[in-house]
Short mmCIF file of C-alpha atoms in Angstrom, two decimals:
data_model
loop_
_atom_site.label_atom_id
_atom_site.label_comp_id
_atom_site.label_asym_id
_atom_site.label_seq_id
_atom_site.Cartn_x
_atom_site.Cartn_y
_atom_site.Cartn_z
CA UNK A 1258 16.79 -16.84 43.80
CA UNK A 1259 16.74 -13.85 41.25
CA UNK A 1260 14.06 -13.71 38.71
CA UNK A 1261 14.37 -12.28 35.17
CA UNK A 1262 12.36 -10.69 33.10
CA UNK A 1263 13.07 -10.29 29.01
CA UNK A 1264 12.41 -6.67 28.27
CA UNK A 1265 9.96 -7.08 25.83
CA UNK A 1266 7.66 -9.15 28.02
CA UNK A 1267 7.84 -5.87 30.17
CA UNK A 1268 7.10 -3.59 27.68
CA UNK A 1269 3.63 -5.49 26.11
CA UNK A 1270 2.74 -5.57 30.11
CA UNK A 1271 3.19 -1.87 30.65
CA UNK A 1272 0.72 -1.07 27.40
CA UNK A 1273 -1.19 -3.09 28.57
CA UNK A 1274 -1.83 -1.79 31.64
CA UNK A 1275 -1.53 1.82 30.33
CA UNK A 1276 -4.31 0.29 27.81
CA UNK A 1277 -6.45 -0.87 30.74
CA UNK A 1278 -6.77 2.35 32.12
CA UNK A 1279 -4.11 1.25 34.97
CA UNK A 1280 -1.69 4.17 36.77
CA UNK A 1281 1.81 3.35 35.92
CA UNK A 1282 2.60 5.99 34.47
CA UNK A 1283 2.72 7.36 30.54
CA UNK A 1284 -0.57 7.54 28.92
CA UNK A 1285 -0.34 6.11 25.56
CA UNK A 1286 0.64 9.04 23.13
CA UNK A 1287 -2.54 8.02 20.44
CA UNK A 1288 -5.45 8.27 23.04
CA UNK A 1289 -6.57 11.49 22.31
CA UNK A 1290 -7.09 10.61 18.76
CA UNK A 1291 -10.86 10.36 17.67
CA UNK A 1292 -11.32 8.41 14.60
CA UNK A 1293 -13.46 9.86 11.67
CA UNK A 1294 -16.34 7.05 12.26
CA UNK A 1295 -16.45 8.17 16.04
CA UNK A 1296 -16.37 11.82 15.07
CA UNK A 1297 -18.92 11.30 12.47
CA UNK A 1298 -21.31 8.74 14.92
CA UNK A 1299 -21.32 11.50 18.16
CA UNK A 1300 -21.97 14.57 15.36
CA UNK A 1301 -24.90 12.61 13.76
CA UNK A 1302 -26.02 11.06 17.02
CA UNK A 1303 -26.11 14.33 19.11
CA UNK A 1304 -27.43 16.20 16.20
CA UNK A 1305 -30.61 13.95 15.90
CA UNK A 1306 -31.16 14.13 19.54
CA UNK A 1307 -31.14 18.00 19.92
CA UNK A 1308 -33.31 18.29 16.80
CA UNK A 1309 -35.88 15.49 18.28
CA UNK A 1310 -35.77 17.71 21.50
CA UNK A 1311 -36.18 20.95 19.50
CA UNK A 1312 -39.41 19.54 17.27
CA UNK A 1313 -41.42 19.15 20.22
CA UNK A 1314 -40.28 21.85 22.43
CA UNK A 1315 -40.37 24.42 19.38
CA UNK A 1316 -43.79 26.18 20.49
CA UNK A 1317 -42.36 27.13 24.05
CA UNK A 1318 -39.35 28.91 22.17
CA UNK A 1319 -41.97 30.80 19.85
CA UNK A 1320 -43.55 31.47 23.38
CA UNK A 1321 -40.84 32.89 24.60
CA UNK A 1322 -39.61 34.77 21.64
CA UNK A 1323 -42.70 36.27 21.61
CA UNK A 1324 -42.95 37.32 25.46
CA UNK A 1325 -38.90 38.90 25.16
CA UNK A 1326 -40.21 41.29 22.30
CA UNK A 1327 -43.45 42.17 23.42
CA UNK A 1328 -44.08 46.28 24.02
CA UNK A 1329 -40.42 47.11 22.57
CA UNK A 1330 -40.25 50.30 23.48
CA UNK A 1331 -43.36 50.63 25.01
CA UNK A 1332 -44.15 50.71 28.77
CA UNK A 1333 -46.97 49.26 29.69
CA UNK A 1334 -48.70 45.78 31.49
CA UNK A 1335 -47.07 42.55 30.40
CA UNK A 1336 -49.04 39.39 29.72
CA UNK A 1337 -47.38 35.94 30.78
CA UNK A 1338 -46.94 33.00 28.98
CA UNK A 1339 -50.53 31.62 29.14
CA UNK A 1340 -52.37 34.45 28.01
CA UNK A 1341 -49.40 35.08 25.40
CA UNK A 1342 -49.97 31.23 24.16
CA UNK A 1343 -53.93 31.67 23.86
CA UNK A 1344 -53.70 35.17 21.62
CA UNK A 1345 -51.28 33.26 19.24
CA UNK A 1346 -53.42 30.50 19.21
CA UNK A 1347 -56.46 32.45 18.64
CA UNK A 1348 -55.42 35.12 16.27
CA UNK A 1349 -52.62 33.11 13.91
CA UNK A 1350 -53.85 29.67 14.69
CA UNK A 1351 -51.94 26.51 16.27
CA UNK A 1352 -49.36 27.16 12.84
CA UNK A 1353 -48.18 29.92 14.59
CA UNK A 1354 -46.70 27.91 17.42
CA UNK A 1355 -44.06 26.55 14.93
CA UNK A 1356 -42.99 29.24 12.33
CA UNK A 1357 -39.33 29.37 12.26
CA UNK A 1358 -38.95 25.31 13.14
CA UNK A 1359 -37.36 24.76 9.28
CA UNK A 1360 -33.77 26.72 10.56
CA UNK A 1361 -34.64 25.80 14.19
CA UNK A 1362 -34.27 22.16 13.23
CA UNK A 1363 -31.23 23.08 10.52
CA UNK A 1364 -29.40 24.87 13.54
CA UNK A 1365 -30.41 21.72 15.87
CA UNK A 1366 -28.48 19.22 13.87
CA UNK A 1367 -25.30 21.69 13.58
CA UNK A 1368 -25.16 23.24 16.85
CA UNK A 1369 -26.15 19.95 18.56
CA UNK A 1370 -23.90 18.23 16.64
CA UNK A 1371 -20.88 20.14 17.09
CA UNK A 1372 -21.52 21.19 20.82
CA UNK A 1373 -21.42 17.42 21.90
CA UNK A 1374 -19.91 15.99 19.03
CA UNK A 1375 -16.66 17.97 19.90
CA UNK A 1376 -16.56 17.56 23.46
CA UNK A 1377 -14.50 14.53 23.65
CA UNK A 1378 -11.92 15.57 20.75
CA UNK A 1379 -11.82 18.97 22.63
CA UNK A 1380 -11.06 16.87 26.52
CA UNK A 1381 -8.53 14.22 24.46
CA UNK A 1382 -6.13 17.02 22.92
CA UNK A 1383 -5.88 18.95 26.69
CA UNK A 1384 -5.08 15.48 27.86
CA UNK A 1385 -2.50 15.50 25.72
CA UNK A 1386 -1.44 19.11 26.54
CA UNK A 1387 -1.44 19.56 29.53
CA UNK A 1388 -1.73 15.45 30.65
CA UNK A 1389 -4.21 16.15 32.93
CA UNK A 1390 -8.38 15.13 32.78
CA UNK A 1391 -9.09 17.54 35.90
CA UNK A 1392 -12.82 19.13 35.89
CA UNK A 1393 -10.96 22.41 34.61
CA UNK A 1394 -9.86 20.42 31.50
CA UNK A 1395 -13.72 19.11 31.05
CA UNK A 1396 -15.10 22.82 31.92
CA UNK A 1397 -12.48 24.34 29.26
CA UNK A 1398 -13.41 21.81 26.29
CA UNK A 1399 -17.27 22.52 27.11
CA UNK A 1400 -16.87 26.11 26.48
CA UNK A 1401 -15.00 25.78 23.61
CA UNK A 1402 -17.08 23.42 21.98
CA UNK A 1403 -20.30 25.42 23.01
CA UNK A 1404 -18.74 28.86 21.81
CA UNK A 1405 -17.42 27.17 18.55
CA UNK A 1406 -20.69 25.50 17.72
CA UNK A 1407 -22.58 28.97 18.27
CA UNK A 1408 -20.60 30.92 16.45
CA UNK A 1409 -21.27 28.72 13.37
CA UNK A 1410 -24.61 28.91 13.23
CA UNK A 1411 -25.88 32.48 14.87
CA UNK A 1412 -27.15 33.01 11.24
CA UNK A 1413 -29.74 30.05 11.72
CA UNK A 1414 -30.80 31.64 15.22
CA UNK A 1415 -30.96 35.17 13.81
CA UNK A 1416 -33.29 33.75 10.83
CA UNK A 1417 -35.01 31.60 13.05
CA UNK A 1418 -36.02 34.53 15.11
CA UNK A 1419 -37.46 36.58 12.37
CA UNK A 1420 -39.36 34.21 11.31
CA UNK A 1421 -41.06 33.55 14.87
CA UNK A 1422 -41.75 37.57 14.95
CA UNK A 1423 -43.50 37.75 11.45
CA UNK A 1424 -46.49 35.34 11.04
CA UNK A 1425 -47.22 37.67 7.80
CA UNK A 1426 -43.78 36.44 6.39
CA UNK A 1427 -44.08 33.42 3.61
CA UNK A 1428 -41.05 33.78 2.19
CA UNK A 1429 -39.25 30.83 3.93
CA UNK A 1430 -36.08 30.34 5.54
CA UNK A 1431 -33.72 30.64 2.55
CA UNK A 1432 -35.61 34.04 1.69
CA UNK A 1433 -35.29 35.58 5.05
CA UNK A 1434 -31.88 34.64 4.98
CA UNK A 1435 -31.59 36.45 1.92
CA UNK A 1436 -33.34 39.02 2.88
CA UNK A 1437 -31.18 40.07 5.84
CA UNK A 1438 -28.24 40.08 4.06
CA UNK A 1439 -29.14 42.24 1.13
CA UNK A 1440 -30.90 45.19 3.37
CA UNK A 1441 -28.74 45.08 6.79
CA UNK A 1442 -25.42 43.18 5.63
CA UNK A 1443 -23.89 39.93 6.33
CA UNK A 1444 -22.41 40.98 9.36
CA UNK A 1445 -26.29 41.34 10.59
CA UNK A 1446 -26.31 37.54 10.53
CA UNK A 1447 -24.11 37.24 13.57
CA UNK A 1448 -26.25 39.94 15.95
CA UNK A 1449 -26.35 38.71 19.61
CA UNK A 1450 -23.49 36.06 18.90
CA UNK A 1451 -20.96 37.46 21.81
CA UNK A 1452 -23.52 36.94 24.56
CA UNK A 1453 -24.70 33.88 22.51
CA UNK A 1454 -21.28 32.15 22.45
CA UNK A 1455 -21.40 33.28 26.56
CA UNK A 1456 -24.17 31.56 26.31
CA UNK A 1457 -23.32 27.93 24.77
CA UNK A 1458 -19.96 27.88 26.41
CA UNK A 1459 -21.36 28.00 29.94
CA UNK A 1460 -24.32 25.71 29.42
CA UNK A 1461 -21.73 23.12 27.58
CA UNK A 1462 -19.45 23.45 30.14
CA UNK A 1463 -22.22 23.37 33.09
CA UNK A 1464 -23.90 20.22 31.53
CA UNK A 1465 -20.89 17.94 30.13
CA UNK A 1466 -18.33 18.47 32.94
CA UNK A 1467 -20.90 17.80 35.72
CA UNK A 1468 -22.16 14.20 33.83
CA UNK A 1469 -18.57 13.10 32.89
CA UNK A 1470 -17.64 14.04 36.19
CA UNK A 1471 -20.01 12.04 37.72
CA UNK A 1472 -20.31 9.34 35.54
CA UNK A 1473 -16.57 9.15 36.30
CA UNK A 1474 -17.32 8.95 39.71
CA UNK A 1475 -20.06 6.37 39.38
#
């Protein structure tokens, strides 16, 4: 006995299955989009979450801006991180331990924002490139995402920095900003961003590949 099929019965159980994640063949030509409400909900999510993480972890990066510039060009003994966080302490007071958190929290919410936030449009359109979701695909759309995200906001870092060198300084964020652009250019906003955007795109890449990978796996 032969058994029919009417075409269109076929068709609604092929996107179906192409729907359900299934293998037969042609992935449906609108997954990569992102909506605008997605877009906007992993930007604003991801931003919060790296600015939460950068609030409390804020006095180790003062720490360690403070231990990169210390004796510039000077030789001499180094102190480590201990002694380093008891002189701040001690001579500027606990304040100290968060001076340049106003653009470290403004850089947060963009860079976080962007770096995750973009990760997903960044995988969906090299699915639709190349058709492929390989780890290569998920290592390319973390660096670009990283690198993209860093090269936006360098100026924030830059300012950021400044600010964590110069306890005297009471001019605020805006003012150093200003600041740095009137007496060394613009372009002196964006010092540091090629190994910076090195930087980004390998820890994007190293940390969003490896947990979609796996959570694929899982």
């Amino acid at each position: 006995m032969e058994i029919t099929c009417d075409p269109r019965t076929l068709n609604k159980l092929y996107l179906a299955d192409t729907h359900s994640g299934g293998d037969m063949g042609v992935k449906n030509s609108q997954s990569w989009w992102a909506s605008p409400s997605k877009i906007a909900s992993h930007f604003g999510t991801s931003g919060v979450a790296v600015a939460a993480a950068t609030g409390i972890t804020h006095p180790l990066d003062v720490l360690k801006v403070r231990l990169q510039m210390q004796l510039v060009g000077q030789r001499g003994p180094l102190t480590g991180m201990g002694q380093t966080f008891v002189q701040v302490v001690k001579k500027e007071g606990p304040r100290a331990l968060y001076l340049g958190l106003t653009p470290a929290l403004t850089r947060s919410v963009v860079y976080g924002g962007l770096r995750l936030g973009l990760y997903e449009p960044s995988k969906n359109l090299c699915e639709l490139a190349f058709e492929s979701t390989n780890i290569f695909m998920k290592i390319s759309s973390g660096v670009v995402s990283g690198a993209f995200a860093t090269l936006l906001t360098n100026p924030m870092e830059v300012v950021k920095v400044r600010l964590q060198m110069n306890p005297s300084v009471h001019i605020g964020a805006i003012g150093e900003l200003q600041k740095i652009a009137a007496k060394e250019g613009i372009t002196a906003l964006w010092k540091g961003v090629g190994p910076a955007m090195a930087r980004a795109g390998a820890l994007t890449a190293s940390q969003m590949a490896t947990y979609d990978e796996f959570k694929q796996v899982v």
